[in-house]
PDB file of C-alpha atoms in Angstrom:
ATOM      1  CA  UNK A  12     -35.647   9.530   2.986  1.00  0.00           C
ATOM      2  CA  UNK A  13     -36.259   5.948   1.558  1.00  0.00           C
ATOM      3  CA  UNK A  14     -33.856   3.663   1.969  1.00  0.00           C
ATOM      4  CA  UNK A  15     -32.836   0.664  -0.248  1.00  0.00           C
ATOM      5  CA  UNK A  16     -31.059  -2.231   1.676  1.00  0.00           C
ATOM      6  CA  UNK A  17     -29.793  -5.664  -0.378  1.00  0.00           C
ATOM      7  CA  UNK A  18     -27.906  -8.623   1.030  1.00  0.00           C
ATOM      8  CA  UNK A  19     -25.903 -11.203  -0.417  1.00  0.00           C
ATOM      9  CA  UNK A  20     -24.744 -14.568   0.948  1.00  0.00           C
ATOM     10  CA  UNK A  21     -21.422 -15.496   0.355  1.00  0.00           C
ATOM     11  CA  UNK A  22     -19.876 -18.729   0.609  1.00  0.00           C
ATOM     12  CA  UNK A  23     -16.358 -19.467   2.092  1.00  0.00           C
ATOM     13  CA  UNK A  24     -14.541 -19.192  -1.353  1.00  0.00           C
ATOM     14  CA  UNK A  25     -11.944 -16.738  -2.181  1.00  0.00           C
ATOM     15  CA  UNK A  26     -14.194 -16.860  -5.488  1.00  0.00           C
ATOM     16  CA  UNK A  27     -16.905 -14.999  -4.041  1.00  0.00           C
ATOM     17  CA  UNK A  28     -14.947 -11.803  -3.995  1.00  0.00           C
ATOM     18  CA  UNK A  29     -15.354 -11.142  -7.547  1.00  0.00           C
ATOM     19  CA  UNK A  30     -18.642 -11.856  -7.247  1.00  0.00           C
ATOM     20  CA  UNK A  31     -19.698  -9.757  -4.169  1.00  0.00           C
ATOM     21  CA  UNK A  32     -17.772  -6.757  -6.117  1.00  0.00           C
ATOM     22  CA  UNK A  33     -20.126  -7.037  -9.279  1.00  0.00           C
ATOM     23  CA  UNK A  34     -22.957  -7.743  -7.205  1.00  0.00           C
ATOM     24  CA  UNK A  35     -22.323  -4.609  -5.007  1.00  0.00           C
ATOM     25  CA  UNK A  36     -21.348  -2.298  -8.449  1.00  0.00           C
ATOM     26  CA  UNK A  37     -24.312  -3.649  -9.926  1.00  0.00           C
ATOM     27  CA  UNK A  38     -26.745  -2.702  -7.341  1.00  0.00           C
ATOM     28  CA  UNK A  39     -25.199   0.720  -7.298  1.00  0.00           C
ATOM     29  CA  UNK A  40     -25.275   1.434 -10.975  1.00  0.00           C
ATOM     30  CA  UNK A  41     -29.212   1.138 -10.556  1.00  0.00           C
ATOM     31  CA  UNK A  42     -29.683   3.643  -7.959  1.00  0.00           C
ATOM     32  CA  UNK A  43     -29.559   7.884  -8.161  1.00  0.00           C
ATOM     33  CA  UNK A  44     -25.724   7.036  -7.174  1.00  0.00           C
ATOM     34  CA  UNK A  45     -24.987   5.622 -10.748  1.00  0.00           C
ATOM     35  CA  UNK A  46     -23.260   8.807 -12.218  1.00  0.00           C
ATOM     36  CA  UNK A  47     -20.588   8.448  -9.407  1.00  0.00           C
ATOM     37  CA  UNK A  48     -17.366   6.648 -10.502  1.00  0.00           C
ATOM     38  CA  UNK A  49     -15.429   7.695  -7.684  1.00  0.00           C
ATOM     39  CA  UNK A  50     -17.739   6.082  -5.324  1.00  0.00           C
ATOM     40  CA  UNK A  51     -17.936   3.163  -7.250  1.00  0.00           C
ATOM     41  CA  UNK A  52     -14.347   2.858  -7.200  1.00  0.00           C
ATOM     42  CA  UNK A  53     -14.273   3.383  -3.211  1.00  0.00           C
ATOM     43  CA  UNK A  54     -17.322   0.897  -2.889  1.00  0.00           C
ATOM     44  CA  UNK A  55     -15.316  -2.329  -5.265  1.00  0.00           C
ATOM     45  CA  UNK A  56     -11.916  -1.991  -3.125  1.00  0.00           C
ATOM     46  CA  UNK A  57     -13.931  -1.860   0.134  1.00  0.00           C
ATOM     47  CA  UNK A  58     -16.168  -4.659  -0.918  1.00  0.00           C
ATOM     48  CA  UNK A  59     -13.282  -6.903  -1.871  1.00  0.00           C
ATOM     49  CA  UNK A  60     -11.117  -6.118   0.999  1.00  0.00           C
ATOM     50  CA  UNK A  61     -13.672  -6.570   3.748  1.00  0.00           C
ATOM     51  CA  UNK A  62     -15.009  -9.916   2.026  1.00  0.00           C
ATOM     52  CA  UNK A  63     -12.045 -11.209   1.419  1.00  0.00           C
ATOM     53  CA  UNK A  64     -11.323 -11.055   5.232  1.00  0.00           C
ATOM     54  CA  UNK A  65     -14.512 -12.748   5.988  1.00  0.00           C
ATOM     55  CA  UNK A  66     -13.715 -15.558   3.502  1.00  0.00           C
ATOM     56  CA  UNK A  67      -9.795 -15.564   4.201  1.00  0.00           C
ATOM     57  CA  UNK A  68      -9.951 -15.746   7.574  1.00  0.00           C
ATOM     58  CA  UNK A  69     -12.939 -16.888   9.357  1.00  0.00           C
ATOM     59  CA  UNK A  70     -13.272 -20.205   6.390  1.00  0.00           C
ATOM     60  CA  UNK A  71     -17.273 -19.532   6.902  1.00  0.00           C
ATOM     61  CA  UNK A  72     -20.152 -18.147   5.055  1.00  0.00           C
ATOM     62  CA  UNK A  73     -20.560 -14.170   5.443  1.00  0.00           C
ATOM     63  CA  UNK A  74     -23.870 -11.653   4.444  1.00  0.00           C
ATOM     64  CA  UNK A  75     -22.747  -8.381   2.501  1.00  0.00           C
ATOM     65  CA  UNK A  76     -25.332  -6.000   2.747  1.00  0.00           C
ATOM     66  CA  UNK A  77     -26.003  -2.549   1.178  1.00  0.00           C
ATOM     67  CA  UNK A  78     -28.173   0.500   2.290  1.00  0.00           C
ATOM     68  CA  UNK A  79     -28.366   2.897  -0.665  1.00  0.00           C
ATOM     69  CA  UNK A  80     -30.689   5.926  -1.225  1.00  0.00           C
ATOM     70  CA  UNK A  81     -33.925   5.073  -2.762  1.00  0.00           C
ATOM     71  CA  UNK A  82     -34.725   5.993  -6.266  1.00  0.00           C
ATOM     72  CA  UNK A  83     -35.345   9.809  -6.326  1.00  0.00           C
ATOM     73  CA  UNK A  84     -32.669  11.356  -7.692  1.00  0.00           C
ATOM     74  CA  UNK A  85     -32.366  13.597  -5.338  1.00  0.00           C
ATOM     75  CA  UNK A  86     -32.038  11.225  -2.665  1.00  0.00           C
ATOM     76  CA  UNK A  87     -28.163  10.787  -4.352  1.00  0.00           C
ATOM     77  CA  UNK A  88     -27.366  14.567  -3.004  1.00  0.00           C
ATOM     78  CA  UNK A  89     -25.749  14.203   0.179  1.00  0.00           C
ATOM     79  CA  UNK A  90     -26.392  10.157   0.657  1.00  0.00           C
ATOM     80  CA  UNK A  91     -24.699   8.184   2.856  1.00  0.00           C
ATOM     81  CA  UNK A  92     -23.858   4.228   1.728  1.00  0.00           C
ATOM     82  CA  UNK A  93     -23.944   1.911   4.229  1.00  0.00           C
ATOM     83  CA  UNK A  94     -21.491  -1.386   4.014  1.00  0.00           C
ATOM     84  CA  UNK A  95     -21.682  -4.619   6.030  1.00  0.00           C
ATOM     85  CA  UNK A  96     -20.470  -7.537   6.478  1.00  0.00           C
ATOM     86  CA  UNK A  97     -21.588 -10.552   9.281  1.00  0.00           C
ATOM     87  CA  UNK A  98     -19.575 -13.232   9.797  1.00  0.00           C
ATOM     88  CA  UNK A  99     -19.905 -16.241  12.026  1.00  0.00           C
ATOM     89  CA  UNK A 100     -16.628 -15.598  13.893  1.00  0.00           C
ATOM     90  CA  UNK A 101     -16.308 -14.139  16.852  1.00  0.00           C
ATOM     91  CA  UNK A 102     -12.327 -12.984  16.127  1.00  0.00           C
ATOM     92  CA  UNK A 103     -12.199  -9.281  16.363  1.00  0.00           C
ATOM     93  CA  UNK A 104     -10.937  -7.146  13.262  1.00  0.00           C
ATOM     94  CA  UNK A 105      -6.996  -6.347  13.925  1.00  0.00           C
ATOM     95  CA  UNK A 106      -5.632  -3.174  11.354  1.00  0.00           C
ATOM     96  CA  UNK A 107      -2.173  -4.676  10.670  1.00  0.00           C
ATOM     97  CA  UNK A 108       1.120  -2.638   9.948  1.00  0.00           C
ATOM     98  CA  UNK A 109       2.158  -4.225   6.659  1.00  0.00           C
ATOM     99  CA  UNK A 110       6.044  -3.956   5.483  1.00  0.00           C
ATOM    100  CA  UNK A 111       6.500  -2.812   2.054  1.00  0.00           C
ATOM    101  CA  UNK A 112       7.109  -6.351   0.999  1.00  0.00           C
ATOM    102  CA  UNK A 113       4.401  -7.412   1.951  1.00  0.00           C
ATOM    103  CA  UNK A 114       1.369  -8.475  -0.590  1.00  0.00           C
ATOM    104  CA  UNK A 115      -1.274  -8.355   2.472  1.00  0.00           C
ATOM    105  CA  UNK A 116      -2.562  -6.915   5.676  1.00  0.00           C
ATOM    106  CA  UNK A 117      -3.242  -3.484   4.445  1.00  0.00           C
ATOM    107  CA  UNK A 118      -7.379  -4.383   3.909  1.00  0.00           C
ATOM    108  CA  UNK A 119      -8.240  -2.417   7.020  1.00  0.00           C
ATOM    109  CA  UNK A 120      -5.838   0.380   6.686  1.00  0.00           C
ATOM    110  CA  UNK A 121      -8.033   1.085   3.318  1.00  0.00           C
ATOM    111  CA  UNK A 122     -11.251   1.105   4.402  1.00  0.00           C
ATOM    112  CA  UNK A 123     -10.286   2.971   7.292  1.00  0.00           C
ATOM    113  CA  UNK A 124      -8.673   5.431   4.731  1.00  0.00           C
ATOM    114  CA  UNK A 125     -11.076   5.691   2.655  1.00  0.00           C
ATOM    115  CA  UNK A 126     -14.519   5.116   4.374  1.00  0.00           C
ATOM    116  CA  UNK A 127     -15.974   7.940   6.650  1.00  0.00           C
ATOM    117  CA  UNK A 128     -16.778   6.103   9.451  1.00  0.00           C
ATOM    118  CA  UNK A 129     -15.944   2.046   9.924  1.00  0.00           C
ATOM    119  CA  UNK A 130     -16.233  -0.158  12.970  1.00  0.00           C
ATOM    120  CA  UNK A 131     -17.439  -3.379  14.199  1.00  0.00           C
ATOM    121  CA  UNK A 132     -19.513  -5.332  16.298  1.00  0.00           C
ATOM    122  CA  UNK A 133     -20.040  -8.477  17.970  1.00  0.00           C
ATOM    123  CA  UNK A 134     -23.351 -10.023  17.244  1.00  0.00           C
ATOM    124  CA  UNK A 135     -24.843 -13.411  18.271  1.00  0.00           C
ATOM    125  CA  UNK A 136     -21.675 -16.103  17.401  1.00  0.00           C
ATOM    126  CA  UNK A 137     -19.727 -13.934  15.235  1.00  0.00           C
ATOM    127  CA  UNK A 138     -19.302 -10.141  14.246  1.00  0.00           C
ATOM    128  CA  UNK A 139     -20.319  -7.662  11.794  1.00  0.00           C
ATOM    129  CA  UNK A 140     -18.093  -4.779  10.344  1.00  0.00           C
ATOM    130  CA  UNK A 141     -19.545  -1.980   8.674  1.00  0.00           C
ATOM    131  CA  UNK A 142     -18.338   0.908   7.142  1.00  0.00           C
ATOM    132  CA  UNK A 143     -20.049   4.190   5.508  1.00  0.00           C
ATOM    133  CA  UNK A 144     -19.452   6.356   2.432  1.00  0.00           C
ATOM    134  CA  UNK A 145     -20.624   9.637   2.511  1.00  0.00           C
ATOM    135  CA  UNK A 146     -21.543  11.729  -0.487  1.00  0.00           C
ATOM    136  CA  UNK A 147     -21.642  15.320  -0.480  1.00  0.00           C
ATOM    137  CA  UNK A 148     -22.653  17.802  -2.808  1.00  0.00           C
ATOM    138  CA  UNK A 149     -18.360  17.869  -3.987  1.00  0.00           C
ATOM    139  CA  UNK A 150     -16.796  14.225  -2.789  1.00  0.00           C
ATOM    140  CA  UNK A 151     -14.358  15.447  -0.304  1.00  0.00           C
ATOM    141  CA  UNK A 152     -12.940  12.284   1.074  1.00  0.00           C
ATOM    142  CA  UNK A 153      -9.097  10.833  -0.424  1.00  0.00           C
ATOM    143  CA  UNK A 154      -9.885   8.904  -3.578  1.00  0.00           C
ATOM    144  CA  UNK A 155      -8.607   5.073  -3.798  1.00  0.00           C
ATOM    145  CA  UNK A 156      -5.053   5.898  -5.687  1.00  0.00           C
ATOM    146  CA  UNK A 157      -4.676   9.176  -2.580  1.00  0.00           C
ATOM    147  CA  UNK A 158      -4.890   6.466  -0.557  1.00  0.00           C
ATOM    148  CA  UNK A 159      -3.245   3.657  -1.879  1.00  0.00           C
ATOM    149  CA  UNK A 160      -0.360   6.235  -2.467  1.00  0.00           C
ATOM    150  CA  UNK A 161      -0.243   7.033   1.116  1.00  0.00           C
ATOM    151  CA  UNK A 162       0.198   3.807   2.205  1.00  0.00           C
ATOM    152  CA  UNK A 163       2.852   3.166  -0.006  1.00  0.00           C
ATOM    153  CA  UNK A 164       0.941   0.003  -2.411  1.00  0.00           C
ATOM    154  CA  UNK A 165      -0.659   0.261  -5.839  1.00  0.00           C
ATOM    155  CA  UNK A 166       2.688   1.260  -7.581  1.00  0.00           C
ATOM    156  CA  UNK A 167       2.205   0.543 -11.145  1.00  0.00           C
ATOM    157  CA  UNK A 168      -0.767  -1.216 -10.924  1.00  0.00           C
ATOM    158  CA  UNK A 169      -4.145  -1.086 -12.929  1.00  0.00           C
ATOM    159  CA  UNK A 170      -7.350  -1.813 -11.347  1.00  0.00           C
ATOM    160  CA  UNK A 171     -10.718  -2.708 -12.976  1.00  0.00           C
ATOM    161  CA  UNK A 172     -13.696  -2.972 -10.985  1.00  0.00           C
ATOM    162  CA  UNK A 173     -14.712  -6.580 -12.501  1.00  0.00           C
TER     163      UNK A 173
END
């Protein structure tokens, strides 16, 4: 199966998050995955929570990078997406138990409910954390309001992907 993979280099900016999130929709809306708005969903909120972390709390640049399915169409049946992001520290991911007042620390609680498999590893001077998205023939996984429901955040809120 052909494989597409991307990166993008983002600078230590809380901007960038917006920015990795189009870049990453963008580069999924032109591949066989395009019809899939649930995985598009899935892919923003993971995209923004996992560079925001990178930009938040390491202060250094980061590299997002995607692995889609190439361009047959029915490479899209039963893909897997493949997230990344390296950063230059070497401070280890830590899932936090957020209290409902709280307006942070559930970033890792999402991917890890919503992404299919997620982990992380040292490399060189800092770390990379990936995560993957599986698509099957019917999407089986919780969808991003499941989720956010379960863990108790997204109560009256509207999200856009932009």
């Amino acid at each position: 199966m052909q494989v597409l993979q991307v990166q993008l280099e983002i600078r230590p900016d809380p901007a960038e998050v917006g920015r990795a999130r189009r870049w990453a929709c963008a580069r999924l809306a032109g591949s066989p995955l395009a019809d899939d708005d649930a995985l598009a969903e899935t892919l923003a909120l993971i995209v923004s929570e996992l560079v925001t972390n990178a930009v938040v709390h390491t202060g250094r640049p980061a590299v997002l990078s995607l692995c889609l399915p190439g361009e047959a169409p029915e490479a899209a049946e039963g893909a897997t997406v493949r997230l990344e992001v390296a950063d230059g520290s070497e401070r280890a991911p830590v899932p936090r138990c957020a209290s409902e007042e709280a307006t942070g620390g559930r970033g890792l609680a999402l991917v890890d409910g919503l992404a299919d498999r997620w982990g992380w590893a040292a490399e060189g001077a800092g770390k990379r954390i990936w995560c993957e998205l599986d698509r099957p023939a019917r999407a089986q996984g919780r969808s991003v309001a499941e989720c956010g429901r379960a863990l108790g955040i997204f109560e009256g809120l509207a999200f856009g992907v932009v």
